[in-house]
Each structure stands twice: as C-alpha cells, then as structure tokens.
PDB file of C-alpha atoms in Angstrom:
ATOM      1  CA  MET A  16      60.296  58.164 128.710  1.00 47.00           C
ATOM      2  CA  SER A  17      61.322  54.417 128.992  1.00 47.00           C
ATOM      3  CA  ASP A  18      60.086  51.518 127.181  1.00 51.00           C
ATOM      4  CA  GLU A  19      58.051  50.497 130.176  1.00 54.00           C
ATOM      5  CA  ASP A  20      56.120  53.756 129.982  1.00 59.00           C
ATOM      6  CA  VAL A  21      54.874  53.099 126.173  1.00 59.00           C
ATOM      7  CA  ASP A  22      51.566  51.927 125.975  1.00 64.00           C
ATOM      8  CA  PRO A  23      51.449  49.454 122.909  1.00 67.00           C
ATOM      9  CA  ALA A  24      47.653  50.204 122.542  1.00 64.00           C
ATOM     10  CA  GLU A  25      47.931  54.106 122.576  1.00 61.00           C
ATOM     11  CA  LEU A  26      51.015  53.957 120.280  1.00 59.00           C
ATOM     12  CA  GLN A  27      48.917  51.922 117.730  1.00 58.00           C
ATOM     13  CA  ARG A  28      46.070  54.191 117.902  1.00 59.00           C
ATOM     14  CA  GLN A  29      48.121  57.158 117.364  1.00 58.00           C
ATOM     15  CA  LEU A  30      49.739  55.458 114.292  1.00 58.00           C
ATOM     16  CA  ASP A  31      46.271  54.689 113.054  1.00 59.00           C
ATOM     17  CA  ASP A  32      45.088  58.220 113.150  1.00 56.00           C
ATOM     18  CA  ILE A  33      48.297  59.346 111.478  1.00 54.00           C
ATOM     19  CA  LYS A  34      47.645  56.657 108.701  1.00 55.00           C
ATOM     20  CA  GLY A  35      43.879  57.501 108.330  1.00 55.00           C
ATOM     21  CA  ALA A  36      44.570  60.980 107.373  1.00 58.00           C
ATOM     22  CA  MET A  37      46.669  59.996 104.372  1.00 73.00           C
ATOM     23  CA  GLY A  38      45.333  60.108 101.051  1.00 81.00           C
ATOM     24  CA  LEU A  39      44.832  57.267  98.367  1.00 77.00           C
ATOM     25  CA  ALA A  40      47.757  58.829  96.339  1.00 77.00           C
ATOM     26  CA  GLU A  41      50.105  59.111  99.470  1.00 78.00           C
ATOM     27  CA  ARG A  42      49.018  55.730 100.968  1.00 75.00           C
ATOM     28  CA  TYR A  43      49.444  53.796  97.511  1.00 73.00           C
ATOM     29  CA  PRO A  44      51.445  55.772  94.971  1.00 74.00           C
ATOM     30  CA  GLY A  45      50.461  55.147  91.374  1.00 73.00           C
ATOM     31  CA  ARG A  46      46.905  54.042  92.421  1.00 75.00           C
ATOM     32  CA  ALA A  47      45.374  57.438  91.484  1.00 80.00           C
ATOM     33  CA  ARG A  48      47.072  57.022  87.934  1.00 81.00           C
ATOM     34  CA  LEU A  49      45.058  53.420  87.505  1.00 77.00           C
ATOM     35  CA  TRP A  50      42.030  55.098  88.428  1.00 78.00           C
ATOM     36  CA  LEU A  51      42.472  57.807  85.852  1.00 83.00           C
ATOM     37  CA  LEU A  52      43.232  55.228  83.107  1.00 80.00           C
ATOM     38  CA  ALA A  53      40.276  53.029  84.139  1.00 80.00           C
ATOM     39  CA  GLY A  54      37.728  55.900  84.106  1.00 83.00           C
ATOM     40  CA  VAL A  55      39.173  57.142  80.618  1.00 85.00           C
ATOM     41  CA  LEU A  56      38.779  53.553  79.209  1.00 82.00           C
ATOM     42  CA  VAL A  57      35.178  53.027  80.650  1.00 83.00           C
ATOM     43  CA  GLY A  58      34.392  56.490  79.008  1.00 86.00           C
ATOM     44  CA  ALA A  59      36.023  55.332  75.612  1.00 83.00           C
ATOM     45  CA  VAL A  60      34.048  52.075  75.722  1.00 81.00           C
ATOM     46  CA  ALA A  61      30.756  53.730  76.348  1.00 83.00           C
ATOM     47  CA  LEU A  62      31.208  55.955  73.199  1.00 83.00           C
ATOM     48  CA  GLY A  63      32.068  52.794  71.136  1.00 77.00           C
ATOM     49  CA  VAL A  64      28.891  51.253  72.385  1.00 78.00           C
ATOM     50  CA  GLN A  65      26.816  54.376  71.586  1.00 81.00           C
ATOM     51  CA  VAL A  66      27.386  53.153  67.752  1.00 78.00           C
ATOM     52  CA  THR A  67      24.973  50.084  68.626  1.00 74.00           C
ATOM     53  CA  PHE A  68      22.169  52.583  69.101  1.00 71.00           C
ATOM     54  CA  PHE A  69      21.842  53.306  65.437  1.00 70.00           C
ATOM     55  CA  PHE A  70      20.813  49.858  64.866  1.00 70.00           C
ATOM     56  CA  HIS A  71      18.365  49.498  67.839  1.00 61.00           C
ATOM     57  CA  GLU A  72      15.444  48.377  65.681  1.00 64.00           C
ATOM     58  CA  THR A  73      17.498  45.522  64.267  1.00 69.00           C
ATOM     59  CA  LEU A  74      19.558  44.191  67.144  1.00 68.00           C
ATOM     60  CA  SER A  75      17.928  41.054  68.864  1.00 71.00           C
ATOM     61  CA  ALA A  76      17.527  40.704  72.569  1.00 64.00           C
ATOM     62  CA  MET A  77      20.559  38.687  72.806  1.00 73.00           C
ATOM     63  CA  ALA A  78      22.855  40.952  70.984  1.00 74.00           C
ATOM     64  CA  TYR A  79      21.938  43.722  73.423  1.00 66.00           C
ATOM     65  CA  VAL A  80      22.997  41.255  76.219  1.00 68.00           C
ATOM     66  CA  LEU A  81      26.190  40.526  74.584  1.00 77.00           C
ATOM     67  CA  ILE A  82      26.889  44.235  73.866  1.00 73.00           C
ATOM     68  CA  TRP A  83      26.256  45.281  77.161  1.00 68.00           C
ATOM     69  CA  GLY A  84      27.974  42.277  78.719  1.00 71.00           C
ATOM     70  CA  VAL A  85      31.190  43.425  76.990  1.00 76.00           C
ATOM     71  CA  PHE A  86      30.341  46.991  78.454  1.00 71.00           C
ATOM     72  CA  VAL A  87      30.067  45.641  81.827  1.00 69.00           C
ATOM     73  CA  VAL A  88      33.072  43.324  81.873  1.00 75.00           C
ATOM     74  CA  VAL A  89      35.322  46.218  80.598  1.00 74.00           C
ATOM     75  CA  ALA A  90      34.054  48.541  83.486  1.00 69.00           C
ATOM     76  CA  VAL A  91      34.096  45.966  86.179  1.00 69.00           C
ATOM     77  CA  LEU A  92      37.490  44.715  85.187  1.00 74.00           C
ATOM     78  CA  ALA A  93      38.784  48.362  84.951  1.00 70.00           C
ATOM     79  CA  LEU A  94      37.666  49.027  88.503  1.00 66.00           C
ATOM     80  CA  TRP A  95      38.898  45.502  89.852  1.00 70.00           C
ATOM     81  CA  VAL A  96      42.423  46.035  88.310  1.00 70.00           C
ATOM     82  CA  MET A  97      42.649  49.379  90.023  1.00 65.00           C
ATOM     83  CA  ALA A  98      41.493  47.999  93.230  1.00 63.00           C
ATOM     84  CA  THR A  99      43.595  45.020  93.229  1.00 65.00           C
ATOM     85  CA  ARG A 100      46.804  46.856  92.699  1.00 66.00           C
ATOM     86  CA  LEU A 101      46.302  47.765  96.601  1.00 59.00           C
ATOM     87  CA  PRO A 102      49.042  46.049  98.276  1.00 59.00           C
ATOM     88  CA  ARG A 103      47.669  42.878  99.798  1.00 58.00           C
ATOM     89  CA  ASN A 104      50.274  42.674 102.514  1.00 55.00           C
ATOM     90  CA  ASP A 105      48.954  46.236 103.804  1.00 63.00           C
ATOM     91  CA  ALA A 106      45.281  44.989 103.531  1.00 65.00           C
ATOM     92  CA  PRO A 107      43.417  45.144 107.236  1.00 70.00           C
ATOM     93  CA  GLU A 108      42.023  41.832 108.168  1.00 74.00           C
ATOM     94  CA  THR A 109      38.431  43.536 107.977  1.00 74.00           C
ATOM     95  CA  ALA A 110      38.763  44.620 104.221  1.00 76.00           C
ATOM     96  CA  PRO A 111      36.544  42.573 102.062  1.00 79.00           C
ATOM     97  CA  SER A 112      38.154  40.623  99.001  1.00 79.00           C
ATOM     98  CA  TRP A 113      37.814  42.878  95.893  1.00 77.00           C
ATOM     99  CA  ARG A 114      37.406  39.880  93.821  1.00 77.00           C
ATOM    100  CA  ALA A 115      34.435  38.831  95.777  1.00 82.00           C
ATOM    101  CA  LEU A 116      32.979  42.459  95.551  1.00 82.00           C
ATOM    102  CA  PHE A 117      33.097  42.994  91.940  1.00 78.00           C
ATOM    103  CA  GLY A 118      32.549  39.348  91.155  1.00 79.00           C
ATOM    104  CA  SER A 119      29.210  39.697  93.086  1.00 85.00           C
ATOM    105  CA  LEU A 120      28.324  42.663  91.125  1.00 83.00           C
ATOM    106  CA  GLY A 121      29.042  41.030  87.964  1.00 78.00           C
ATOM    107  CA  ALA A 122      26.936  38.006  88.853  1.00 83.00           C
ATOM    108  CA  PHE A 123      24.256  40.490  89.777  1.00 86.00           C
ATOM    109  CA  LEU A 124      24.199  42.125  86.497  1.00 79.00           C
ATOM    110  CA  VAL A 125      23.884  38.852  84.457  1.00 78.00           C
ATOM    111  CA  ALA A 126      20.990  37.895  86.580  1.00 84.00           C
ATOM    112  CA  ALA A 127      19.362  41.352  86.410  1.00 82.00           C
ATOM    113  CA  THR A 128      19.806  41.288  82.591  1.00 76.00           C
ATOM    114  CA  SER A 129      18.225  37.823  82.354  1.00 78.00           C
ATOM    115  CA  VAL A 130      15.004  38.725  84.522  1.00 79.00           C
ATOM    116  CA  PRO A 131      13.160  40.515  81.471  1.00 76.00           C
ATOM    117  CA  GLY A 132      13.377  37.190  79.619  1.00 72.00           C
ATOM    118  CA  LYS A 133      11.231  37.015  76.294  1.00 72.00           C
ATOM    119  CA  VAL A 134       9.495  40.181  77.582  1.00 70.00           C
ATOM    120  CA  ALA A 135      12.590  42.226  76.278  1.00 66.00           C
ATOM    121  CA  GLY A 136      11.907  40.834  72.705  1.00 68.00           C
ATOM    122  CA  GLN A 137       8.495  42.379  73.032  1.00 71.00           C
ATOM    123  CA  VAL A 138       9.247  45.921  73.213  1.00 71.00           C
ATOM    124  CA  GLY A 139      10.874  48.335  70.632  1.00 69.00           C
ATOM    125  CA  GLY A 140      14.695  48.074  70.266  1.00 67.00           C
ATOM    126  CA  LEU A 141      15.228  51.685  71.801  1.00 74.00           C
ATOM    127  CA  ASP A 142      13.265  50.664  75.078  1.00 78.00           C
ATOM    128  CA  ARG A 143      15.258  47.322  75.379  1.00 76.00           C
ATOM    129  CA  ALA A 144      18.554  49.345  74.785  1.00 75.00           C
ATOM    130  CA  THR A 145      17.592  51.867  77.468  1.00 80.00           C
ATOM    131  CA  LEU A 146      16.886  48.709  79.909  1.00 81.00           C
ATOM    132  CA  TYR A 147      20.113  47.161  79.482  1.00 79.00           C
ATOM    133  CA  PHE A 148      21.972  50.565  79.421  1.00 82.00           C
ATOM    134  CA  GLY A 149      20.112  51.753  82.773  1.00 86.00           C
ATOM    135  CA  LEU A 150      21.180  48.456  84.651  1.00 86.00           C
ATOM    136  CA  VAL A 151      24.812  48.401  83.340  1.00 84.00           C
ATOM    137  CA  ILE A 152      25.099  52.046  84.576  1.00 90.00           C
ATOM    138  CA  ALA A 153      23.382  51.766  88.058  1.00 92.00           C
ATOM    139  CA  VAL A 154      25.527  48.650  88.627  1.00 89.00           C
ATOM    140  CA  LEU A 155      28.701  50.824  87.809  1.00 88.00           C
ATOM    141  CA  GLY A 156      27.366  53.354  90.209  1.00 93.00           C
ATOM    142  CA  LEU A 157      26.688  50.853  92.842  1.00 92.00           C
ATOM    143  CA  ALA A 158      30.410  49.673  92.225  1.00 89.00           C
ATOM    144  CA  LEU A 159      32.011  53.480  92.983  1.00 92.00           C
ATOM    145  CA  LEU A 160      29.826  53.612  96.289  1.00 93.00           C
ATOM    146  CA  LEU A 161      31.231  50.107  97.514  1.00 91.00           C
ATOM    147  CA  THR A 162      34.440  51.108  96.540  1.00 88.00           C
ATOM    148  CA  GLY A 163      34.510  54.008  98.753  1.00 91.00           C
ATOM    149  CA  VAL A 164      32.998  52.008 101.529  1.00 90.00           C
ATOM    150  CA  VAL A 165      35.981  49.526 101.200  1.00 87.00           C
ATOM    151  CA  LEU A 166      38.655  52.129 100.995  1.00 86.00           C
ATOM    152  CA  SER A 167      37.518  52.992 104.243  1.00 84.00           C
ATOM    153  CA  ALA A 168      38.848  49.620 105.550  1.00 82.00           C
ATOM    154  CA  TYR A 169      42.215  50.758 104.089  1.00 79.00           C
ATOM    155  CA  ARG A 170      42.247  53.855 106.171  1.00 79.00           C
ATOM    156  CA  VAL A 171      41.933  56.287 103.138  1.00 84.00           C
ATOM    157  CA  ARG A 172      41.312  59.617 104.265  1.00 86.00           C
ATOM    158  CA  ARG A 173      37.543  60.701 103.842  1.00 89.00           C
ATOM    159  CA  ARG A 174      38.057  63.293 101.332  1.00 90.00           C
ATOM    160  CA  ASP A 175      39.299  60.838  98.883  1.00 91.00           C
ATOM    161  CA  ARG A 176      36.452  58.426  99.627  1.00 92.00           C
ATOM    162  CA  LEU A 177      34.110  60.952  98.939  1.00 94.00           C
ATOM    163  CA  VAL A 178      35.262  61.200  95.185  1.00 94.00           C
ATOM    164  CA  PHE A 179      34.011  57.658  94.953  1.00 94.00           C
ATOM    165  CA  TYR A 180      30.822  58.376  96.896  1.00 96.00           C
ATOM    166  CA  ALA A 181      30.036  61.273  94.601  1.00 96.00           C
ATOM    167  CA  GLY A 182      30.992  59.346  91.368  1.00 95.00           C
ATOM    168  CA  GLY A 183      28.484  56.467  92.518  1.00 95.00           C
ATOM    169  CA  VAL A 184      26.008  59.128  93.041  1.00 97.00           C
ATOM    170  CA  TRP A 185      25.767  60.956  89.992  1.00 97.00           C
ATOM    171  CA  THR A 186      25.913  57.673  88.135  1.00 96.00           C
ATOM    172  CA  LEU A 187      22.971  56.177  89.654  1.00 96.00           C
ATOM    173  CA  ALA A 188      21.027  59.540  89.037  1.00 97.00           C
ATOM    174  CA  PHE A 189      22.141  59.430  85.323  1.00 96.00           C
ATOM    175  CA  ALA A 190      20.878  55.856  85.052  1.00 94.00           C
ATOM    176  CA  SER A 191      17.545  56.798  86.595  1.00 93.00           C
ATOM    177  CA  MET A 192      16.881  59.643  84.335  1.00 94.00           C
ATOM    178  CA  ILE A 193      17.483  57.676  81.202  1.00 90.00           C
ATOM    179  CA  PRO A 194      14.038  56.316  80.573  1.00 86.00           C
ATOM    180  CA  TYR A 195      12.353  59.792  81.397  1.00 89.00           C
ATOM    181  CA  VAL A 196      14.648  62.313  79.264  1.00 91.00           C
ATOM    182  CA  ALA A 197      13.846  61.939  75.435  1.00 88.00           C
ATOM    183  CA  PHE A 198      17.492  62.709  74.232  1.00 89.00           C
ATOM    184  CA  LEU A 199      19.182  60.462  76.798  1.00 89.00           C
ATOM    185  CA  ARG A 200      17.336  57.493  75.341  1.00 85.00           C
ATOM    186  CA  TYR A 201      19.206  58.091  72.080  1.00 84.00           C
ATOM    187  CA  VAL A 202      22.679  59.472  73.082  1.00 88.00           C
ATOM    188  CA  GLY A 203      22.782  58.865  76.555  1.00 90.00           C
ATOM    189  CA  VAL A 204      25.546  56.155  76.373  1.00 87.00           C
ATOM    190  CA  GLY A 205      27.761  58.490  74.538  1.00 90.00           C
ATOM    191  CA  LEU A 206      27.065  61.214  76.625  1.00 93.00           C
ATOM    192  CA  PHE A 207      27.622  59.014  79.764  1.00 94.00           C
ATOM    193  CA  GLY A 208      31.124  58.077  78.403  1.00 91.00           C
ATOM    194  CA  VAL A 209      32.032  61.753  78.022  1.00 94.00           C
ATOM    195  CA  LEU A 210      30.735  62.601  81.520  1.00 95.00           C
ATOM    196  CA  PHE A 211      32.483  59.633  83.076  1.00 94.00           C
ATOM    197  CA  GLY A 212      35.807  60.466  81.243  1.00 93.00           C
ATOM    198  CA  LEU A 213      35.656  63.925  82.581  1.00 95.00           C
ATOM    199  CA  TYR A 214      34.884  62.542  86.001  1.00 95.00           C
ATOM    200  CA  ALA A 215      38.028  60.292  86.036  1.00 92.00           C
ATOM    201  CA  VAL A 216      40.080  63.431  85.165  1.00 94.00           C
ATOM    202  CA  VAL A 217      38.414  65.435  88.058  1.00 94.00           C
ATOM    203  CA  ALA A 218      38.997  62.630  90.385  1.00 93.00           C
ATOM    204  CA  TYR A 219      42.418  62.132  89.563  1.00 92.00           C
ATOM    205  CA  ALA A 220      43.030  65.819  90.230  1.00 92.00           C
ATOM    206  CA  SER A 221      41.328  65.519  93.291  1.00 91.00           C
ATOM    207  CA  LEU A 222      43.050  62.173  94.466  1.00 89.00           C
ATOM    208  CA  THR A 223      46.424  63.728  93.881  1.00 88.00           C
ATOM    209  CA  ARG A 224      46.057  67.023  95.374  1.00 81.00           C
TER     210      ARG A 224
END
C-alpha cells in the first residue's frame, strides 16, 4: 500500500480506538498508585475527624465549618493532585480543566455549608455535625462521578471509569443514609473513613489489573 492510499482520518480513528481500549494504569503509569494514596489519605483524615463527634455538644457552628473545611480541603486536594498528574501535553482539547472542576466543587461546598446560617446554631450538635458531614461526603461522591466523566475525554477505557462511577454512587448513597440510620449519626465519619480506604485498595487493584 502506498502513502497515497492511506486515509489520515481512518488511520486516526483506528489509533483512537486502540487508545480507547487502554486502562488508566497503562495509559498513565503511576496514576493508579496516586489514586490509592489519595484514597487512603481521605480515609485516614475521616477517622481523625470522627474524634470531633465526642465533642458534638460543645463545638460551635463555626468550629464545625472549620473542621469539615479541613476534611474537604484534604479530600479535594487529594483527588486534584491525582487528576493533575495526568500529562498536560496529552490532554485532548475537549478535556475540561481539573483545577476548574475541583475548584468549583470546593466553592460549592463553601456556599452550601453557609446556607444554614444561624439556623445551624439552633439545633443540637449531633444534628449540626450530621448536616456538615453529609454535605462533605455528598460533594466527594459528586467529585468521583465527575472524575469518571472527565476521564472519558482522556479516552480511558470504560471499565476503569466504572471504578469512579461506582465510588461516586456508593458515597452518595452513604451520605443520604446518615440522617436516617442511628449509628451512622454517631460513628458515620469513622465508618466512612474505613470504607473509603478499602474502596481505594479495591479500586487500585481493579485499575492495575
């Protein structure tokens, strides 16, 4: 076949199909390990935050905002660091900015935690903690879902993107159950930390398979 017989558009399509079948670990070596570290870090911080529940009757609304603020900063930064380690020179033109994505989620959480205003101080400490905890976990779940969506622009295979979709679904489900399950109101943060750490390990195993 001569060079004149080669269709550039068809050749590009074939190359894209090949790349589309690649996994995250194959396409971007070392990124799955970063995801494992990020997941374990978020889980560890959640366990640390659980300690604040022992003081739920004495902490002020501002104290809760600061505590949950630290939690979400760690969570968002961990995901952001993992995401921004993707090579910029390999990013498709249609891929959104990771900074804009996670920055928007962080701004949304700040706004959402401010919405209750003085009303948050009129309820018990446990209910106040449940409110902020649920918001943080829900935003983290949304971040996982959006990560899976954005990775499609990087032509990461569907099986690997499902790992992030699954993480987002169970995280959002967990957040929605907190107000209605008695023991989650007391130990939900720590339990989430354990589950999220385990999820990170399972995700790593799936992404590197």
